[in-house]
mmCIF file of N, CA and C in Angstrom:
data_model
loop_
_atom_site.group_PDB
_atom_site.id
_atom_site.type_symbol
_atom_site.label_atom_id
_atom_site.label_comp_id
_atom_site.label_asym_id
_atom_site.label_seq_id
_atom_site.Cartn_x
_atom_site.Cartn_y
_atom_site.Cartn_z
ATOM 1 N N MET A 1 0.845 -1.186 0.000
ATOM 2 C CA MET A 1 0.000 0.000 0.000
ATOM 3 C C MET A 1 0.882 1.238 0.000
ATOM 4 N N ARG A 2 0.674 2.102 -0.969
ATOM 5 C CA ARG A 2 1.508 3.293 -1.131
ATOM 6 C C ARG A 2 1.133 4.403 -0.156
ATOM 7 N N HIS A 3 -0.150 4.648 0.043
ATOM 8 C CA HIS A 3 -0.589 5.759 0.888
ATOM 9 C C HIS A 3 -0.472 5.408 2.363
ATOM 10 N N LEU A 4 -0.094 6.411 3.124
ATOM 11 C CA LEU A 4 0.100 6.228 4.563
ATOM 12 C C LEU A 4 -1.213 6.436 5.308
ATOM 13 N N ASP A 5 -1.421 5.659 6.353
ATOM 14 C CA ASP A 5 -2.572 5.941 7.201
ATOM 15 C C ASP A 5 -2.182 7.051 8.177
ATOM 16 N N GLN A 6 -3.139 7.543 8.923
ATOM 17 C CA GLN A 6 -2.902 8.668 9.822
ATOM 18 C C GLN A 6 -1.794 8.379 10.835
ATOM 19 N N PHE A 7 -1.780 7.166 11.363
ATOM 20 C CA PHE A 7 -0.758 6.781 12.329
ATOM 21 C C PHE A 7 0.635 6.903 11.724
ATOM 22 N N ASP A 8 0.803 6.398 10.494
ATOM 23 C CA ASP A 8 2.116 6.428 9.844
ATOM 24 C C ASP A 8 2.546 7.839 9.456
ATOM 25 N N VAL A 9 1.605 8.684 9.059
ATOM 26 C CA VAL A 9 1.936 10.081 8.768
ATOM 27 C C VAL A 9 2.519 10.730 10.020
ATOM 28 N N LEU A 10 1.813 10.580 11.133
ATOM 29 C CA LEU A 10 2.281 11.180 12.390
ATOM 30 C C LEU A 10 3.598 10.573 12.854
ATOM 31 N N ALA A 11 3.726 9.256 12.747
ATOM 32 C CA ALA A 11 4.961 8.587 13.170
ATOM 33 C C ALA A 11 6.144 9.064 12.336
ATOM 34 N N ASN A 12 5.978 9.140 11.022
ATOM 35 C CA ASN A 12 7.066 9.617 10.162
ATOM 36 C C ASN A 12 7.495 11.022 10.553
ATOM 37 N N LEU A 13 6.537 11.911 10.711
ATOM 38 C CA LEU A 13 6.869 13.292 11.036
ATOM 39 C C LEU A 13 7.521 13.398 12.410
ATOM 40 N N HIS A 14 7.039 12.645 13.382
ATOM 41 C CA HIS A 14 7.661 12.658 14.717
ATOM 42 C C HIS A 14 9.103 12.161 14.673
ATOM 43 N N LYS A 15 9.384 11.229 13.775
ATOM 44 C CA LYS A 15 10.743 10.678 13.647
ATOM 45 C C LYS A 15 11.642 11.520 12.748
ATOM 46 N N GLY A 16 11.127 12.619 12.232
ATOM 47 C CA GLY A 16 11.928 13.495 11.388
ATOM 48 C C GLY A 16 11.922 13.127 9.917
ATOM 49 N N ARG A 17 11.048 12.209 9.520
ATOM 50 C CA ARG A 17 10.936 11.823 8.111
ATOM 51 C C ARG A 17 9.888 12.698 7.423
ATOM 52 N N SER A 18 10.156 13.027 6.182
ATOM 53 C CA SER A 18 9.227 13.841 5.404
ATOM 54 C C SER A 18 8.080 12.994 4.866
ATOM 55 N N VAL A 19 6.948 13.647 4.640
ATOM 56 C CA VAL A 19 5.840 13.047 3.907
ATOM 57 C C VAL A 19 5.486 13.997 2.775
ATOM 58 N N GLU A 20 4.883 13.455 1.722
ATOM 59 C CA GLU A 20 4.586 14.231 0.527
ATOM 60 C C GLU A 20 3.187 13.903 0.033
ATOM 61 N N GLN A 21 2.682 14.784 -0.832
ATOM 62 C CA GLN A 21 1.398 14.503 -1.469
ATOM 63 C C GLN A 21 1.311 15.216 -2.813
ATOM 64 N N LEU A 22 0.904 14.465 -3.821
ATOM 65 C CA LEU A 22 0.595 15.040 -5.122
ATOM 66 C C LEU A 22 -0.772 15.700 -5.009
ATOM 67 N N LEU A 23 -0.866 16.944 -5.415
ATOM 68 C CA LEU A 23 -2.114 17.689 -5.355
ATOM 69 C C LEU A 23 -2.726 17.761 -6.749
ATOM 70 N N SER A 24 -3.904 18.347 -6.849
ATOM 71 C CA SER A 24 -4.521 18.497 -8.163
ATOM 72 C C SER A 24 -3.652 19.410 -9.027
ATOM 73 N N ALA A 25 -3.609 19.098 -10.306
ATOM 74 C CA ALA A 25 -2.770 19.854 -11.235
ATOM 75 C C ALA A 25 -3.396 21.197 -11.547
ATOM 76 N N GLY A 26 -2.544 22.088 -11.994
ATOM 77 C CA GLY A 26 -2.989 23.372 -12.507
ATOM 78 C C GLY A 26 -2.720 23.421 -13.994
ATOM 79 N N GLN A 27 -2.989 24.557 -14.585
ATOM 80 C CA GLN A 27 -2.780 24.728 -16.017
ATOM 81 C C GLN A 27 -2.348 26.165 -16.258
ATOM 82 N N ASP A 28 -1.404 26.349 -17.154
ATOM 83 C CA ASP A 28 -1.072 27.682 -17.621
ATOM 84 C C ASP A 28 -0.931 27.630 -19.130
ATOM 85 N N ALA A 29 -0.533 28.731 -19.734
ATOM 86 C CA ALA A 29 -0.443 28.796 -21.195
ATOM 87 C C ALA A 29 0.546 27.789 -21.764
ATOM 88 N N ASP A 30 1.523 27.379 -20.970
ATOM 89 C CA ASP A 30 2.551 26.448 -21.438
ATOM 90 C C ASP A 30 2.217 24.985 -21.176
ATOM 91 N N GLY A 31 1.130 24.704 -20.470
ATOM 92 C CA GLY A 31 0.750 23.316 -20.219
ATOM 93 C C GLY A 31 0.420 23.045 -18.768
ATOM 94 N N ARG A 32 0.445 21.763 -18.432
ATOM 95 C CA ARG A 32 0.056 21.316 -17.096
ATOM 96 C C ARG A 32 1.112 21.717 -16.061
ATOM 97 N N ILE A 33 0.605 22.113 -14.890
ATOM 98 C CA ILE A 33 1.461 22.425 -13.747
ATOM 99 C C ILE A 33 1.254 21.327 -12.713
ATOM 100 N N ILE A 34 2.332 20.654 -12.353
ATOM 101 C CA ILE A 34 2.280 19.619 -11.330
ATOM 102 C C ILE A 34 2.466 20.286 -9.982
ATOM 103 N N ARG A 35 1.543 20.006 -9.077
ATOM 104 C CA ARG A 35 1.589 20.593 -7.734
ATOM 105 C C ARG A 35 1.760 19.469 -6.725
ATOM 106 N N PHE A 36 2.724 19.633 -5.831
ATOM 107 C CA PHE A 36 2.876 18.680 -4.738
ATOM 108 C C PHE A 36 3.396 19.399 -3.509
ATOM 109 N N LEU A 37 3.117 18.811 -2.363
ATOM 110 C CA LEU A 37 3.583 19.415 -1.126
ATOM 111 C C LEU A 37 4.489 18.442 -0.391
ATOM 112 N N VAL A 38 5.352 19.023 0.415
ATOM 113 C CA VAL A 38 6.253 18.265 1.273
ATOM 114 C C VAL A 38 6.125 18.836 2.678
ATOM 115 N N ILE A 39 5.976 17.950 3.661
ATOM 116 C CA ILE A 39 6.007 18.363 5.067
ATOM 117 C C ILE A 39 7.246 17.725 5.681
ATOM 118 N N HIS A 40 8.072 18.551 6.291
ATOM 119 C CA HIS A 40 9.278 18.019 6.925
ATOM 120 C C HIS A 40 9.582 18.786 8.210
ATOM 121 N N ARG A 41 10.361 18.143 9.058
ATOM 122 C CA ARG A 41 10.772 18.799 10.295
ATOM 123 C C ARG A 41 11.964 19.688 9.975
ATOM 124 N N GLU A 42 11.792 20.953 10.244
ATOM 125 C CA GLU A 42 12.844 21.934 9.997
ATOM 126 C C GLU A 42 13.902 21.839 11.097
ATOM 127 N N ARG A 43 13.435 21.779 12.305
ATOM 128 C CA ARG A 43 14.278 21.591 13.495
ATOM 129 C C ARG A 43 13.346 21.121 14.604
ATOM 130 N N GLU A 44 13.888 20.803 15.723
ATOM 131 C CA GLU A 44 13.061 20.284 16.825
ATOM 132 C C GLU A 44 11.907 21.252 17.118
ATOM 133 N N GLY A 45 10.701 20.737 17.069
ATOM 134 C CA GLY A 45 9.529 21.546 17.370
ATOM 135 C C GLY A 45 9.084 22.476 16.256
ATOM 136 N N GLN A 46 9.563 22.265 15.039
ATOM 137 C CA GLN A 46 9.203 23.135 13.923
ATOM 138 C C GLN A 46 9.009 22.299 12.659
ATOM 139 N N TRP A 47 7.808 22.344 12.082
ATOM 140 C CA TRP A 47 7.508 21.608 10.853
ATOM 141 C C TRP A 47 7.155 22.594 9.756
ATOM 142 N N THR A 48 7.645 22.314 8.552
ATOM 143 C CA THR A 48 7.431 23.200 7.411
ATOM 144 C C THR A 48 6.649 22.472 6.324
ATOM 145 N N VAL A 49 5.674 23.176 5.768
ATOM 146 C CA VAL A 49 4.895 22.695 4.637
ATOM 147 C C VAL A 49 5.324 23.530 3.431
ATOM 148 N N THR A 50 5.783 22.855 2.378
ATOM 149 C CA THR A 50 6.226 23.560 1.182
ATOM 150 C C THR A 50 5.424 23.083 -0.019
ATOM 151 N N LEU A 51 4.886 24.040 -0.762
ATOM 152 C CA LEU A 51 4.168 23.751 -1.995
ATOM 153 C C LEU A 51 5.131 23.929 -3.153
ATOM 154 N N HIS A 52 5.230 22.900 -3.990
ATOM 155 C CA HIS A 52 6.046 22.953 -5.200
ATOM 156 C C HIS A 52 5.108 22.956 -6.400
ATOM 157 N N GLU A 53 5.352 23.872 -7.330
ATOM 158 C CA GLU A 53 4.594 23.937 -8.584
ATOM 159 C C GLU A 53 5.605 23.904 -9.719
ATOM 160 N N VAL A 54 5.546 22.830 -10.506
ATOM 161 C CA VAL A 54 6.554 22.601 -11.538
ATOM 162 C C VAL A 54 5.881 22.297 -12.876
ATOM 163 N N ALA A 55 6.613 22.560 -13.949
ATOM 164 C CA ALA A 55 6.120 22.252 -15.288
ATOM 165 C C ALA A 55 6.145 20.742 -15.511
ATOM 166 N N ASP A 56 5.141 20.238 -16.195
ATOM 167 C CA ASP A 56 5.070 18.812 -16.498
ATOM 168 C C ASP A 56 5.930 18.526 -17.729
ATOM 169 N N VAL A 57 7.209 18.249 -17.478
ATOM 170 C CA VAL A 57 8.158 17.971 -18.565
ATOM 171 C C VAL A 57 8.620 16.518 -18.540
ATOM 172 N N GLY A 58 7.912 15.682 -17.816
ATOM 173 C CA GLY A 58 8.319 14.290 -17.656
ATOM 174 C C GLY A 58 8.182 13.466 -18.922
ATOM 175 N N THR A 59 8.972 12.399 -18.959
ATOM 176 C CA THR A 59 8.883 11.384 -20.007
ATOM 177 C C THR A 59 8.956 10.027 -19.319
ATOM 178 N N ALA A 60 8.778 8.982 -20.079
ATOM 179 C CA ALA A 60 8.855 7.636 -19.504
ATOM 180 C C ALA A 60 10.215 7.385 -18.858
ATOM 181 N N GLN A 61 11.259 8.049 -19.350
ATOM 182 C CA GLN A 61 12.601 7.877 -18.796
ATOM 183 C C GLN A 61 12.971 8.979 -17.811
ATOM 184 N N TYR A 62 12.144 9.990 -17.678
ATOM 185 C CA TYR A 62 12.455 11.140 -16.827
ATOM 186 C C TYR A 62 11.256 11.449 -15.937
ATOM 187 N N LEU A 63 11.263 10.870 -14.747
ATOM 188 C CA LEU A 63 10.156 11.021 -13.806
ATOM 189 C C LEU A 63 10.526 11.835 -12.566
ATOM 190 N N ASP A 64 11.703 12.408 -12.543
ATOM 191 C CA ASP A 64 12.199 13.097 -11.351
ATOM 192 C C ASP A 64 11.529 14.458 -11.190
ATOM 193 N N ILE A 65 10.299 14.451 -10.664
ATOM 194 C CA ILE A 65 9.556 15.702 -10.540
ATOM 195 C C ILE A 65 10.273 16.710 -9.647
ATOM 196 N N TYR A 66 11.158 16.233 -8.788
ATOM 197 C CA TYR A 66 11.901 17.132 -7.910
ATOM 198 C C TYR A 66 12.870 18.006 -8.695
ATOM 199 N N SER A 67 13.198 17.603 -9.920
ATOM 200 C CA SER A 67 14.100 18.399 -10.749
ATOM 201 C C SER A 67 13.373 19.100 -11.902
ATOM 202 N N PHE A 68 12.058 18.924 -12.009
ATOM 203 C CA PHE A 68 11.307 19.629 -13.043
ATOM 204 C C PHE A 68 11.412 21.136 -12.775
ATOM 205 N N PRO A 69 11.379 21.960 -13.824
ATOM 206 C CA PRO A 69 11.513 23.405 -13.617
ATOM 207 C C PRO A 69 10.302 23.998 -12.908
ATOM 208 N N SER A 70 10.596 24.856 -11.958
ATOM 209 C CA SER A 70 9.547 25.555 -11.232
ATOM 210 C C SER A 70 8.836 26.522 -12.167
ATOM 211 N N VAL A 71 7.541 26.708 -11.950
ATOM 212 C CA VAL A 71 6.800 27.689 -12.738
ATOM 213 C C VAL A 71 6.752 29.038 -12.031
ATOM 214 N N ALA A 72 7.305 29.110 -10.829
ATOM 215 C CA ALA A 72 7.352 30.372 -10.096
ATOM 216 C C ALA A 72 8.343 31.318 -10.771
ATOM 217 N N PRO A 73 8.052 32.611 -10.765
ATOM 218 C CA PRO A 73 8.991 33.569 -11.356
ATOM 219 C C PRO A 73 10.394 33.461 -10.746
ATOM 220 N N ASP A 74 10.443 33.230 -9.440
ATOM 221 C CA ASP A 74 11.722 33.004 -8.753
ATOM 222 C C ASP A 74 11.696 31.579 -8.226
ATOM 223 N N PRO A 75 12.396 30.636 -8.869
ATOM 224 C CA PRO A 75 12.337 29.224 -8.479
ATOM 225 C C PRO A 75 12.717 28.955 -7.024
ATOM 226 N N ASP A 76 13.482 29.864 -6.415
ATOM 227 C CA ASP A 76 13.860 29.695 -5.008
ATOM 228 C C ASP A 76 12.788 30.209 -4.062
ATOM 229 N N ASP A 77 11.688 30.690 -4.623
ATOM 230 C CA ASP A 77 10.634 31.301 -3.826
ATOM 231 C C ASP A 77 9.417 30.385 -3.718
ATOM 232 N N ALA A 78 9.649 29.140 -3.297
ATOM 233 C CA ALA A 78 8.542 28.195 -3.118
ATOM 234 C C ALA A 78 7.667 28.661 -1.954
ATOM 235 N N GLN A 79 6.382 28.432 -2.073
ATOM 236 C CA GLN A 79 5.451 28.796 -1.007
ATOM 237 C C GLN A 79 5.649 27.841 0.154
ATOM 238 N N SER A 80 6.001 28.375 1.321
ATOM 239 C CA SER A 80 6.155 27.506 2.488
ATOM 240 C C SER A 80 5.679 28.236 3.730
ATOM 241 N N ALA A 81 5.317 27.432 4.710
ATOM 242 C CA ALA A 81 4.863 27.955 5.992
ATOM 243 C C ALA A 81 5.355 27.008 7.083
ATOM 244 N N SER A 82 5.722 27.563 8.227
ATOM 245 C CA SER A 82 6.244 26.760 9.342
ATOM 246 C C SER A 82 5.275 26.789 10.509
ATOM 247 N N PHE A 83 5.300 25.682 11.263
ATOM 248 C CA PHE A 83 4.346 25.503 12.360
ATOM 249 C C PHE A 83 5.029 24.878 13.564
ATOM 250 N N ALA A 84 4.471 25.144 14.729
ATOM 251 C CA ALA A 84 5.035 24.629 15.977
ATOM 252 C C ALA A 84 4.543 23.221 16.308
ATOM 253 N N SER A 85 3.602 22.697 15.514
ATOM 254 C CA SER A 85 3.128 21.332 15.767
ATOM 255 C C SER A 85 2.837 20.627 14.452
ATOM 256 N N ILE A 86 2.917 19.322 14.499
ATOM 257 C CA ILE A 86 2.582 18.505 13.333
ATOM 258 C C ILE A 86 1.120 18.705 12.962
ATOM 259 N N GLU A 87 0.276 18.734 13.962
ATOM 260 C CA GLU A 87 -1.157 18.866 13.713
ATOM 261 C C GLU A 87 -1.471 20.174 12.995
ATOM 262 N N ALA A 88 -0.799 21.260 13.383
ATOM 263 C CA ALA A 88 -1.017 22.550 12.729
ATOM 264 C C ALA A 88 -0.521 22.509 11.279
ATOM 265 N N ALA A 89 0.601 21.856 11.045
ATOM 266 C CA ALA A 89 1.124 21.726 9.682
ATOM 267 C C ALA A 89 0.150 20.937 8.814
ATOM 268 N N LEU A 90 -0.377 19.836 9.341
ATOM 269 C CA LEU A 90 -1.329 19.020 8.588
ATOM 270 C C LEU A 90 -2.624 19.783 8.330
ATOM 271 N N GLU A 91 -3.077 20.540 9.297
ATOM 272 C CA GLU A 91 -4.302 21.319 9.128
ATOM 273 C C GLU A 91 -4.106 22.389 8.047
ATOM 274 N N TYR A 92 -2.960 23.031 8.036
ATOM 275 C CA TYR A 92 -2.649 24.005 6.989
ATOM 276 C C TYR A 92 -2.637 23.322 5.617
ATOM 277 N N ALA A 93 -1.979 22.174 5.530
ATOM 278 C CA ALA A 93 -1.922 21.445 4.262
ATOM 279 C C ALA A 93 -3.329 21.122 3.762
ATOM 280 N N ARG A 94 -4.191 20.739 4.675
ATOM 281 C CA ARG A 94 -5.564 20.392 4.309
ATOM 282 C C ARG A 94 -6.371 21.622 3.894
ATOM 283 N N ARG A 95 -6.377 22.636 4.745
ATOM 284 C CA ARG A 95 -7.225 23.803 4.499
ATOM 285 C C ARG A 95 -6.701 24.727 3.399
ATOM 286 N N ALA A 96 -5.424 25.032 3.440
ATOM 287 C CA ALA A 96 -4.877 26.018 2.506
ATOM 288 C C ALA A 96 -4.480 25.416 1.155
ATOM 289 N N LEU A 97 -4.043 24.154 1.156
ATOM 290 C CA LEU A 97 -3.522 23.561 -0.072
ATOM 291 C C LEU A 97 -4.393 22.448 -0.636
ATOM 292 N N GLY A 98 -5.425 22.067 0.098
ATOM 293 C CA GLY A 98 -6.346 21.049 -0.407
ATOM 294 C C GLY A 98 -5.849 19.623 -0.261
ATOM 295 N N ALA A 99 -4.932 19.393 0.667
ATOM 296 C CA ALA A 99 -4.413 18.038 0.879
ATOM 297 C C ALA A 99 -5.506 17.113 1.399
ATOM 298 N N ASP A 100 -5.406 15.866 1.008
ATOM 299 C CA ASP A 100 -6.297 14.799 1.475
ATOM 300 C C ASP A 100 -5.517 14.009 2.518
ATOM 301 N N MET A 101 -6.029 13.917 3.715
ATOM 302 C CA MET A 101 -5.288 13.291 4.816
ATOM 303 C C MET A 101 -5.000 11.815 4.583
ATOM 304 N N TRP A 102 -5.636 11.210 3.588
ATOM 305 C CA TRP A 102 -5.431 9.785 3.304
ATOM 306 C C TRP A 102 -4.590 9.553 2.055
ATOM 307 N N ARG A 103 -3.947 10.618 1.512
ATOM 308 C CA ARG A 103 -3.172 10.485 0.274
ATOM 309 C C ARG A 103 -1.688 10.825 0.448
ATOM 310 N N PHE A 104 -1.232 10.917 1.694
ATOM 311 C CA PHE A 104 0.193 11.176 1.920
ATOM 312 C C PHE A 104 1.006 9.925 1.611
ATOM 313 N N VAL A 105 2.225 10.162 1.124
ATOM 314 C CA VAL A 105 3.150 9.074 0.817
ATOM 315 C C VAL A 105 4.502 9.388 1.452
ATOM 316 N N ASN A 106 5.355 8.375 1.527
ATOM 317 C CA ASN A 106 6.711 8.572 2.013
ATOM 318 C C ASN A 106 7.493 9.440 1.037
ATOM 319 N N SER A 107 8.542 10.043 1.537
ATOM 320 C CA SER A 107 9.426 10.855 0.706
ATOM 321 C C SER A 107 9.931 10.039 -0.478
ATOM 322 N N GLY A 108 9.882 10.634 -1.662
ATOM 323 C CA GLY A 108 10.353 9.968 -2.868
ATOM 324 C C GLY A 108 9.280 9.230 -3.647
ATOM 325 N N MET A 109 8.126 9.020 -3.049
ATOM 326 C CA MET A 109 7.058 8.269 -3.716
ATOM 327 C C MET A 109 6.154 9.150 -4.588
ATOM 328 N N THR A 110 6.325 10.451 -4.516
ATOM 329 C CA THR A 110 5.484 11.335 -5.313
ATOM 330 C C THR A 110 5.718 11.120 -6.800
ATOM 331 N N GLU A 111 6.918 10.690 -7.176
ATOM 332 C CA GLU A 111 7.182 10.386 -8.591
ATOM 333 C C GLU A 111 6.254 9.286 -9.093
ATOM 334 N N SER A 112 6.060 8.262 -8.291
ATOM 335 C CA SER A 112 5.152 7.174 -8.677
ATOM 336 C C SER A 112 3.716 7.673 -8.752
ATOM 337 N N GLU A 113 3.342 8.534 -7.829
ATOM 338 C CA GLU A 113 2.005 9.121 -7.855
ATOM 339 C C GLU A 113 1.815 9.933 -9.142
ATOM 340 N N TYR A 114 2.815 10.704 -9.494
ATOM 341 C CA TYR A 114 2.784 11.510 -10.720
ATOM 342 C C TYR A 114 2.581 10.615 -11.943
ATOM 343 N N ARG A 115 3.396 9.594 -12.064
ATOM 344 C CA ARG A 115 3.293 8.687 -13.221
ATOM 345 C C ARG A 115 1.908 8.041 -13.274
ATOM 346 N N ASP A 116 1.455 7.511 -12.163
ATOM 347 C CA ASP A 116 0.179 6.793 -12.145
ATOM 348 C C ASP A 116 -1.020 7.714 -12.380
ATOM 349 N N THR A 117 -0.911 8.968 -11.979
ATOM 350 C CA THR A 117 -2.021 9.914 -12.127
ATOM 351 C C THR A 117 -2.083 10.527 -13.515
ATOM 352 N N TYR A 118 -0.937 10.914 -14.067
ATOM 353 C CA TYR A 118 -0.931 11.668 -15.309
ATOM 354 C C TYR A 118 -0.390 10.928 -16.526
ATOM 355 N N HIS A 119 0.350 9.867 -16.319
ATOM 356 C CA HIS A 119 0.987 9.198 -17.454
ATOM 357 C C HIS A 119 0.952 7.674 -17.271
ATOM 358 N N GLN A 120 -0.216 7.123 -17.124
ATOM 359 C CA GLN A 120 -0.352 5.683 -16.900
ATOM 360 C C GLN A 120 0.211 4.859 -18.046
ATOM 361 N N GLN A 121 0.279 5.420 -19.238
ATOM 362 C CA GLN A 121 0.788 4.675 -20.388
ATOM 363 C C GLN A 121 2.290 4.376 -20.275
ATOM 364 N N TRP A 122 2.995 5.070 -19.373
ATOM 365 C CA TRP A 122 4.420 4.828 -19.209
ATOM 366 C C TRP A 122 4.623 3.601 -18.380
#
């Protein structure tokens, strides 16, 4: 099973492991925008939620969405917010970014989510 249950999401974050989620895609004049978020522990007692918006330039041989070009005017200016609790970070992800609490995956698995959601033929 790829998606984490609530217990595993909390356990990963408490242990300092990141969790990720592929969000609904956007669209601009140049094509599809892949949106995903990452929640990670910045330091003890501080969790950060970062929204990544990248151009869909993937191919069957190139699935590394982490290296896809950002669609932001300043690629180093990813939308992020920090919180003093895991619960607050998750609530922000849900309310502000539209995250589904049952669709989080371990770090690195968002590539598989991307392929399965947008390019099943690969």
